[in-house]
XYZ file of C-alpha atoms in Angstrom:
567
model
C -28.372 -47.549 -76.763
C -25.019 -47.675 -78.901
C -25.861 -45.588 -81.560
C -26.372 -43.164 -79.162
C -22.961 -43.861 -77.525
C -21.127 -43.567 -80.863
C -23.852 -39.727 -81.674
C -22.639 -38.144 -78.809
C -18.823 -39.452 -79.545
C -19.515 -37.996 -82.969
C -20.652 -34.693 -81.196
C -17.558 -34.671 -78.546
C -21.047 -32.581 -75.347
C -19.873 -30.263 -73.080
C -21.051 -31.287 -70.042
C -23.679 -29.766 -68.159
C -23.980 -27.342 -65.295
C -25.406 -29.430 -62.503
C -29.128 -28.094 -62.475
C -29.685 -26.777 -65.898
C -32.280 -26.399 -67.205
C -33.392 -31.017 -67.061
C -32.202 -32.158 -70.483
C -30.094 -35.839 -71.616
C -26.740 -35.330 -72.655
C -27.518 -37.624 -76.084
C -30.651 -37.404 -78.191
C -32.887 -39.823 -76.307
C -35.122 -42.141 -79.320
C -39.096 -41.356 -78.870
C -41.311 -42.990 -76.081
C -43.788 -42.514 -74.935
C -45.222 -42.393 -71.511
C -48.436 -42.700 -69.202
C -49.617 -41.093 -66.874
C -52.445 -42.385 -64.220
C -53.608 -40.001 -61.553
C -56.514 -41.448 -59.916
C -57.090 -41.030 -56.391
C -59.723 -43.614 -54.495
C -59.106 -41.711 -50.741
C -56.853 -38.010 -50.466
C -56.279 -36.417 -53.744
C -53.231 -33.695 -54.032
C -53.580 -30.526 -55.109
C -50.619 -29.866 -57.282
C -51.371 -33.151 -59.621
C -52.030 -30.692 -62.026
C -48.905 -29.145 -61.478
C -46.964 -31.963 -61.813
C -49.393 -33.465 -64.861
C -47.875 -30.106 -66.847
C -44.285 -30.637 -65.014
C -44.178 -33.756 -67.024
C -45.824 -32.776 -70.505
C -43.125 -29.964 -70.599
C -40.603 -32.289 -69.331
C -41.567 -34.205 -72.372
C -41.670 -31.504 -75.029
C -37.991 -30.912 -74.499
C -36.755 -33.974 -73.595
C -38.102 -36.548 -76.963
C -40.674 -38.076 -75.369
C -44.502 -38.133 -75.284
C -47.547 -37.772 -72.462
C -50.576 -40.000 -72.042
C -52.789 -38.159 -68.995
C -55.591 -40.035 -67.672
C -57.331 -40.360 -64.537
C -59.712 -43.536 -66.470
C -58.287 -47.292 -64.969
C -59.997 -48.797 -68.656
C -56.525 -48.917 -70.299
C -54.784 -51.030 -67.626
C -55.455 -53.232 -70.602
C -52.985 -55.720 -72.198
C -53.686 -53.962 -75.774
C -54.371 -50.364 -74.272
C -50.929 -49.900 -72.196
C -48.832 -51.051 -75.150
C -47.850 -48.399 -76.540
C -46.072 -46.821 -73.063
C -42.651 -46.965 -72.129
C -43.244 -46.271 -68.655
C -46.201 -45.398 -66.840
C -46.739 -42.418 -63.956
C -48.147 -43.622 -60.740
C -49.063 -39.626 -60.110
C -49.728 -39.516 -55.984
C -52.523 -41.381 -56.675
C -53.740 -43.225 -53.411
C -56.314 -45.470 -52.636
C -57.604 -48.834 -54.938
C -57.167 -47.489 -57.684
C -57.069 -50.492 -60.417
C -59.681 -53.540 -60.227
C -57.920 -57.187 -60.396
C -58.321 -57.733 -64.034
C -56.523 -54.032 -64.447
C -54.647 -55.484 -62.310
C -53.367 -58.456 -64.202
C -52.958 -56.415 -67.290
C -50.466 -54.288 -65.157
C -48.215 -56.586 -63.565
C -48.307 -58.427 -67.363
C -46.441 -54.948 -68.203
C -43.859 -54.335 -65.731
C -42.982 -58.126 -65.481
C -42.473 -58.132 -70.366
C -40.415 -55.050 -69.530
C -42.414 -51.831 -69.166
C -41.295 -49.134 -66.787
C -43.139 -47.727 -63.659
C -42.312 -44.055 -62.177
C -43.939 -43.275 -58.190
C -44.478 -40.471 -57.396
C -44.997 -38.834 -53.660
C -48.815 -41.051 -52.432
C -48.186 -43.836 -55.138
C -47.562 -45.396 -52.259
C -50.507 -44.567 -50.633
C -51.556 -46.580 -52.795
C -53.430 -50.559 -53.185
C -52.681 -51.774 -49.804
C -53.944 -55.102 -50.942
C -52.669 -56.118 -53.582
C -48.777 -57.621 -53.114
C -47.482 -57.419 -56.347
C -47.937 -53.114 -56.082
C -46.101 -53.824 -53.008
C -43.111 -54.577 -54.265
C -42.915 -52.333 -57.667
C -43.039 -49.697 -55.280
C -40.383 -50.661 -52.824
C -42.249 -48.913 -49.641
C -45.912 -48.443 -47.985
C -46.823 -45.297 -47.220
C -47.230 -44.935 -42.195
C -47.470 -41.155 -41.610
C -46.077 -37.891 -41.988
C -45.165 -34.920 -40.210
C -45.739 -31.056 -41.075
C -44.383 -29.888 -44.941
C -41.134 -28.262 -43.392
C -37.124 -28.127 -44.426
C -35.001 -31.610 -44.720
C -32.045 -32.358 -46.227
C -32.196 -35.730 -48.779
C -28.762 -37.224 -48.693
C -27.865 -38.040 -51.894
C -26.672 -41.754 -51.842
C -26.304 -42.542 -55.800
C -24.514 -39.473 -57.983
C -24.550 -41.822 -60.725
C -28.468 -42.528 -61.316
C -29.537 -40.181 -64.029
C -32.625 -38.677 -60.845
C -30.225 -38.068 -58.959
C -27.255 -37.546 -60.774
C -27.188 -33.928 -60.994
C -27.178 -33.274 -57.339
C -25.105 -32.714 -54.829
C -24.865 -35.115 -51.945
C -26.775 -33.359 -49.653
C -30.107 -31.568 -50.901
C -31.439 -28.835 -48.892
C -35.492 -28.910 -50.178
C -38.773 -28.735 -48.198
C -41.267 -30.871 -48.572
C -44.069 -33.278 -47.501
C -41.812 -36.170 -46.127
C -43.179 -39.979 -45.495
C -41.813 -41.886 -43.350
C -43.330 -45.538 -44.838
C -44.122 -49.687 -43.253
C -40.860 -51.392 -44.332
C -37.587 -50.285 -45.563
C -36.384 -50.676 -49.225
C -33.085 -50.943 -49.235
C -33.593 -55.028 -48.754
C -35.417 -55.303 -52.353
C -33.941 -52.128 -54.445
C -31.030 -49.655 -54.647
C -31.597 -46.437 -52.637
C -30.950 -43.178 -54.070
C -31.437 -40.812 -51.482
C -31.985 -40.972 -48.444
C -33.565 -39.059 -45.500
C -31.391 -37.166 -42.317
C -33.958 -37.145 -39.909
C -31.612 -35.034 -37.324
C -32.769 -31.622 -40.434
C -36.098 -31.934 -39.397
C -38.745 -33.406 -37.830
C -41.363 -36.267 -37.250
C -39.195 -38.516 -39.220
C -39.648 -42.035 -37.195
C -37.575 -43.931 -39.509
C -34.196 -43.781 -36.986
C -30.316 -44.115 -38.733
C -31.432 -44.992 -42.798
C -34.796 -43.249 -44.173
C -34.749 -44.548 -47.552
C -36.209 -41.611 -49.940
C -35.928 -42.240 -53.257
C -35.145 -45.768 -55.440
C -35.427 -47.781 -58.297
C -34.875 -51.409 -58.713
C -35.780 -53.973 -61.204
C -39.076 -56.701 -61.335
C -38.581 -59.541 -64.295
C -38.119 -57.649 -67.022
C -39.327 -54.731 -66.277
C -38.431 -51.189 -64.225
C -38.756 -49.457 -61.227
C -38.374 -45.836 -59.852
C -39.678 -43.996 -56.644
C -38.973 -40.463 -55.297
C -41.140 -40.044 -51.889
C -40.808 -36.146 -53.090
C -43.839 -34.217 -55.217
C -46.591 -33.650 -52.357
C -46.332 -29.344 -52.994
C -47.540 -27.428 -55.676
C -43.322 -25.520 -55.246
C -41.996 -28.952 -56.110
C -43.035 -28.616 -59.613
C -41.118 -25.816 -60.728
C -38.232 -26.143 -58.742
C -35.783 -27.307 -61.410
C -33.580 -29.990 -59.172
C -36.827 -31.832 -58.835
C -38.193 -31.401 -61.852
C -34.399 -32.995 -63.594
C -34.902 -36.619 -60.498
C -37.650 -37.087 -61.962
C -36.474 -37.116 -65.710
C -34.092 -39.130 -64.936
C -36.713 -41.553 -62.913
C -38.292 -41.503 -66.377
C -36.077 -42.054 -68.481
C -34.959 -44.977 -66.495
C -37.760 -46.233 -65.934
C -38.473 -46.346 -70.435
C -34.854 -47.527 -70.987
C -33.713 -44.269 -72.283
C -31.190 -44.324 -68.759
C -28.763 -47.469 -67.336
C -28.537 -48.448 -63.700
C -27.248 -50.778 -61.492
C -30.152 -50.607 -60.074
C -29.143 -54.134 -57.573
C -29.514 -53.631 -54.174
C -26.101 -53.231 -52.262
C -25.257 -52.814 -48.595
C -22.391 -53.382 -47.186
C -19.710 -51.357 -48.950
C -17.279 -49.470 -47.363
C -16.599 -45.574 -48.922
C -12.524 -45.455 -50.306
C -13.234 -42.881 -52.599
C -15.904 -40.515 -51.590
C -14.161 -36.989 -51.790
C -11.299 -37.935 -49.744
C -8.327 -39.303 -51.451
C -6.478 -40.338 -47.834
C -5.573 -43.828 -47.870
C -4.383 -43.109 -52.545
C -1.727 -42.071 -54.124
C -0.513 -40.574 -57.690
C 1.914 -42.292 -59.921
C 3.185 -40.929 -63.048
C 3.383 -37.408 -64.569
C -0.821 -36.333 -64.538
C -3.219 -36.335 -61.137
C -7.003 -35.608 -61.116
C -8.497 -32.884 -59.280
C -10.251 -33.346 -56.788
C -14.253 -31.185 -56.338
C -18.319 -32.292 -55.791
C -16.952 -35.611 -54.180
C -15.733 -35.933 -57.772
C -12.115 -37.201 -59.368
C -11.734 -35.813 -62.697
C -8.443 -36.774 -64.765
C -5.931 -34.624 -66.068
C -2.407 -34.111 -67.504
C -0.826 -37.160 -68.160
C -0.593 -40.945 -68.049
C 0.028 -41.653 -64.481
C -2.737 -43.669 -61.701
C -4.117 -43.200 -58.340
C -3.445 -45.901 -56.338
C -5.239 -46.745 -53.103
C -1.739 -47.718 -51.485
C -3.341 -48.028 -47.937
C -4.798 -51.344 -48.416
C -4.571 -54.406 -50.989
C -7.215 -56.829 -52.144
C -8.349 -60.281 -52.227
C -12.063 -60.630 -52.427
C -14.008 -58.121 -53.134
C -16.671 -56.655 -54.803
C -15.364 -53.153 -56.465
C -17.396 -51.035 -57.044
C -17.175 -47.556 -58.675
C -18.661 -44.369 -60.448
C -17.887 -43.056 -63.822
C -18.347 -40.206 -67.255
C -16.436 -39.674 -70.560
C -16.707 -36.204 -71.255
C -16.734 -37.410 -74.875
C -14.131 -39.672 -76.988
C -12.010 -40.733 -74.131
C -9.768 -43.473 -72.400
C -8.404 -44.359 -68.723
C -8.976 -47.860 -67.212
C -9.408 -49.272 -63.490
C -6.907 -50.993 -62.842
C -6.278 -54.078 -60.131
C -4.228 -56.527 -59.332
C -1.060 -55.312 -59.522
C 1.593 -54.684 -56.539
C 2.905 -51.101 -54.198
C 5.003 -49.041 -57.023
C 5.487 -45.430 -57.840
C 5.632 -46.545 -61.707
C 2.341 -45.798 -63.477
C 3.995 -48.603 -66.137
C 4.362 -51.779 -62.930
C 0.572 -51.707 -62.785
C 0.134 -51.807 -66.935
C 2.635 -55.109 -66.748
C 2.093 -56.667 -63.856
C -2.026 -56.063 -63.388
C -5.300 -55.825 -65.369
C -7.095 -53.700 -66.614
C -10.741 -53.167 -67.343
C -10.556 -50.853 -70.258
C -12.795 -47.792 -69.993
C -12.897 -46.392 -74.053
C -16.021 -47.415 -75.973
C -14.379 -46.978 -79.707
C -11.448 -49.560 -79.510
C -10.913 -52.797 -80.566
C -12.616 -55.532 -79.651
C -10.320 -56.384 -76.820
C -9.234 -52.756 -75.401
C -12.639 -51.405 -75.262
C -15.653 -50.919 -72.725
C -15.628 -53.658 -69.972
C -12.776 -55.281 -71.690
C -10.404 -56.897 -69.089
C -7.841 -55.342 -71.549
C -6.136 -57.295 -74.273
C -6.844 -59.923 -72.598
C -10.839 -60.700 -72.591
C -13.298 -58.281 -74.298
C -16.424 -57.831 -73.234
C -19.754 -59.191 -74.229
C -20.095 -55.953 -77.197
C -23.702 -56.810 -77.933
C -24.374 -57.030 -73.940
C -22.349 -54.360 -73.714
C -23.884 -51.820 -75.812
C -26.620 -52.031 -74.454
C -26.344 -51.470 -70.828
C -23.804 -49.097 -71.714
C -24.571 -44.921 -71.385
C -22.734 -42.329 -73.560
C -20.271 -39.774 -72.857
C -21.856 -37.116 -70.847
C -24.140 -39.642 -68.782
C -22.821 -41.707 -65.692
C -22.415 -45.220 -65.161
C -21.315 -48.143 -62.740
C -18.731 -50.997 -63.070
C -18.306 -53.974 -60.190
C -16.036 -55.335 -60.615
C -16.835 -58.691 -58.229
C -12.856 -60.487 -57.907
C -13.339 -64.305 -55.995
C -9.417 -65.894 -56.040
C -8.576 -65.956 -59.283
C -12.703 -65.073 -60.995
C -12.788 -61.629 -62.061
C -16.790 -61.072 -63.794
C -17.044 -57.480 -64.738
C -21.321 -55.047 -64.114
C -21.586 -52.756 -66.221
C -25.345 -50.950 -64.269
C -25.910 -54.417 -63.544
C -25.740 -56.168 -66.384
C -22.639 -58.732 -66.623
C -20.139 -58.199 -69.385
C -17.631 -59.868 -68.921
C -16.207 -63.121 -66.902
C -11.967 -63.429 -67.050
C -10.068 -66.103 -65.578
C -6.651 -65.988 -64.389
C -4.179 -68.161 -65.279
C -0.908 -66.634 -65.536
C 1.382 -67.862 -62.398
C 3.323 -64.208 -62.477
C 0.303 -62.280 -62.463
C -3.258 -61.991 -59.441
C -5.971 -60.651 -59.743
C -5.101 -60.181 -56.292
C -3.178 -56.580 -54.831
C -4.099 -52.787 -54.663
C -6.979 -51.082 -56.907
C -5.747 -48.056 -59.160
C -7.648 -45.241 -61.308
C -6.095 -44.620 -64.709
C -5.757 -40.768 -65.812
C -4.641 -41.660 -69.583
C -3.023 -38.406 -71.198
C -4.163 -35.253 -71.627
C -7.127 -34.130 -73.233
C -8.482 -37.918 -71.971
C -11.374 -36.480 -69.598
C -13.011 -39.681 -67.409
C -14.633 -38.715 -64.075
C -15.040 -40.888 -61.042
C -17.481 -40.382 -58.344
C -18.564 -43.183 -55.869
C -15.591 -45.844 -55.097
C -16.866 -48.516 -53.125
C -15.444 -51.713 -51.818
C -17.074 -54.821 -50.225
C -14.310 -57.177 -48.868
C -15.838 -60.881 -49.699
C -13.711 -62.816 -46.632
C -12.987 -66.161 -47.915
C -9.660 -68.789 -48.081
C -8.040 -66.893 -50.714
C -4.106 -66.158 -49.472
C -2.878 -62.828 -49.701
C -0.848 -62.075 -52.629
C 1.779 -64.492 -54.144
C 5.178 -64.629 -55.363
C 5.328 -63.322 -58.863
C 7.842 -63.644 -60.849
C 10.624 -61.804 -63.950
C 12.442 -58.755 -64.052
C 13.667 -55.869 -60.903
C 13.605 -52.464 -62.406
C 15.931 -49.512 -60.610
C 17.460 -46.552 -62.050
C 17.137 -46.080 -65.239
C 15.180 -48.806 -66.269
C 17.763 -51.190 -65.415
C 17.449 -53.697 -63.866
C 18.559 -55.169 -60.774
C 21.110 -58.304 -61.400
C 23.273 -61.851 -60.360
C 26.995 -60.541 -61.207
C 28.028 -62.911 -64.222
C 24.614 -65.181 -63.520
C 26.436 -66.920 -60.418
C 25.841 -69.103 -58.218
C 27.822 -69.222 -54.754
C 27.431 -67.856 -52.036
C 28.203 -63.844 -51.972
C 28.044 -63.461 -55.867
C 27.769 -59.676 -56.013
C 23.969 -58.128 -57.339
C 24.396 -55.247 -59.200
C 22.560 -52.823 -61.922
C 22.981 -53.953 -65.165
C 20.677 -53.344 -68.348
C 17.943 -55.446 -69.037
C 18.785 -58.634 -70.450
C 15.753 -61.694 -69.449
C 18.665 -63.902 -68.257
C 17.962 -65.789 -65.110
C 20.613 -63.775 -63.609
C 17.634 -60.842 -63.689
C 13.912 -63.366 -63.210
C 13.747 -62.602 -59.244
C 10.946 -64.512 -57.613
C 9.444 -61.684 -54.929
C 6.942 -63.204 -52.014
C 5.187 -60.186 -50.641
C 6.742 -58.450 -47.578
C 9.668 -61.797 -48.053
C 12.594 -63.354 -49.751
C 14.105 -62.125 -53.534
C 15.053 -65.080 -55.190
C 17.405 -65.986 -58.147
C 18.629 -68.755 -59.285
C 17.275 -70.976 -56.330
C 19.151 -68.775 -54.057
C 18.184 -65.178 -52.252
C 18.921 -61.502 -52.271
C 20.579 -60.946 -48.211
C 22.303 -58.928 -46.902
C 26.029 -59.363 -45.986
C 26.923 -60.108 -42.786
C 23.328 -59.426 -41.323
C 25.124 -56.078 -40.853
C 22.621 -53.300 -40.958
C 25.462 -50.054 -41.780
C 25.097 -47.255 -44.476
C 27.052 -48.695 -47.221
C 26.725 -52.453 -46.462
C 26.158 -54.846 -49.503
C 23.759 -56.675 -50.672
C 24.955 -60.542 -52.026
C 23.408 -63.256 -53.746
C 23.710 -66.154 -50.753
C 22.048 -69.099 -49.905
C 17.984 -68.207 -48.817
C 18.216 -69.150 -44.711
C 15.244 -67.542 -43.256
C 17.439 -64.950 -41.163
C 16.172 -61.100 -41.151
C 19.268 -60.313 -43.492
C 16.795 -61.933 -46.413
C 13.488 -60.318 -45.435
C 12.264 -57.284 -47.924
C 9.426 -54.684 -47.768
C 8.339 -53.153 -50.879
C 7.242 -49.839 -50.467
C 3.984 -47.416 -51.108
C 6.444 -44.829 -52.681
C 8.104 -47.891 -54.572
C 11.341 -48.565 -52.272
C 12.077 -51.902 -50.417
C 13.164 -52.162 -47.178
C 14.991 -54.297 -45.365
C 13.356 -54.659 -42.212
C 16.122 -56.010 -39.726
C 17.958 -52.822 -40.623
C 15.357 -50.057 -41.313
C 17.404 -48.901 -45.011
C 16.736 -49.350 -48.793
C 17.736 -51.294 -51.560
C 20.270 -48.586 -53.121
C 22.003 -48.365 -56.097
C 25.531 -46.757 -54.863
C 26.961 -43.097 -55.314
C 23.488 -43.366 -56.994
C 24.853 -44.367 -60.572
C 23.452 -46.347 -64.036
C 26.450 -48.128 -65.457
C 26.386 -51.586 -65.304
C 28.196 -52.886 -62.591
C 26.967 -50.809 -60.584
C 27.154 -51.953 -56.695
C 23.370 -52.669 -54.651
C 23.897 -52.099 -51.148
C 21.628 -50.561 -48.191
C 21.565 -47.430 -47.282
C 19.146 -44.811 -45.072
C 15.223 -44.736 -46.924
C 15.358 -41.495 -48.742
C 12.919 -42.089 -51.176
C 15.451 -40.899 -54.401
C 14.921 -42.309 -57.650
C 18.166 -45.187 -56.839
C 16.203 -46.740 -54.384
C 12.949 -47.055 -56.636
C 11.724 -50.141 -58.131
C 9.287 -52.084 -59.606
C 8.588 -55.542 -58.623
C 6.834 -57.995 -61.306
């Protein structure tokens, strides 16, 4: 796969229109597909059209197709040439016991399975097959139009589709819900048609792994017309490519996630000069260096999943564990970046914890889809332990041991710079609970106006010592221990509003820590630092960046002289 990635980087392909003639973003290695359409029950008149469509897809996308209804091919030697086997509208008992054993060995050994429509109406007495297909057929209403709700828009079978896909087909009800054992790619909105019997959760297409093998199933494909529909043909092609290991995906079962972004940017804040366009429930980076960060909440123990795609040789990253700030460099200096850029050095390439730990490059290369195709990250944070999964494969395992940093905090998506075109979809999170406390104290400089530092005048320790702005010099007078929504400490004493006053212009000083409201400071999403008792913000007096300028409190204005970057 990495060869494809590098080749695609060199070609720098332009994005393909969503419903253009189905084709992989980068040329696949040649492979072979067996189409099996034997029926021992109802026979679909669409089988010839389906076979022709798969042959045409193969001719256009570099795989050969052998079509048969003879089960004698189901031997160890007979199946060995094929990377995937398509069960095209099969029905009833189509394999004998020996053939079943051979096919089970083929799948468990790494072979691919694609089930189309009535493949779920097949081999009811074979438990392995029931697990492989994901769910058995129960019933169906009359052929009619319905809305397919696309849940996963990163998988090769569904990435080209809109969030709601309106089409006509025969809509199966299933005996069980596949969601507990498979990753659901699309479901049916039973309110959009009549005759559904599974309720609010009605899976329609899904994928899964079984030992070494891969499985993809779609409930579509009853009608002859399906196989001339470009969207359905691309859906079928993506399933074949996944099963044949030409495209990677995270097909582990997924439940319990809350969307942070799936079209709406509510709760997100842009820091820095760059930005993201937001169209078709897709964020695409544009402009200069910046960070779109989820300012509505910080997270501790969680599983963060998101889908991303590079247009070519591009650069971006996912940031975690940083404090609130309007400066994108705060995330760089205080958090951790999981990198997106397959062509950089080992400790700063896709899957690395940027400059801290390289990914397992062999595992990464095997799991990575090339530019023009979507990838899925899971960042699993448990305390100070981070595991990175790429398309369901673990590629990094990192433990934070830096007492100044933490994996707990905000999350953000980087727009690296003009010309670095990276897109994101379906950002979702599952909070895991546990006993890990909220982000603890962080120690370091507090930077403000003109990139100068919050400073204790003369490094004095007497109560009432002036707090000022001063050129950063890495001395103890500028080394602050910041506890979120609590104190700022330096030289063993606290940042304090003189006399506990609340008026504009009240000086800020160093004072013995006394747990009073005059010593409580709360960082805000816009980069300001507020004293809740007064409702006013930490402010550089007269908006002057001169060394020695007095720090005081003032009405919160969000101006540059009230913006601070915390450690």
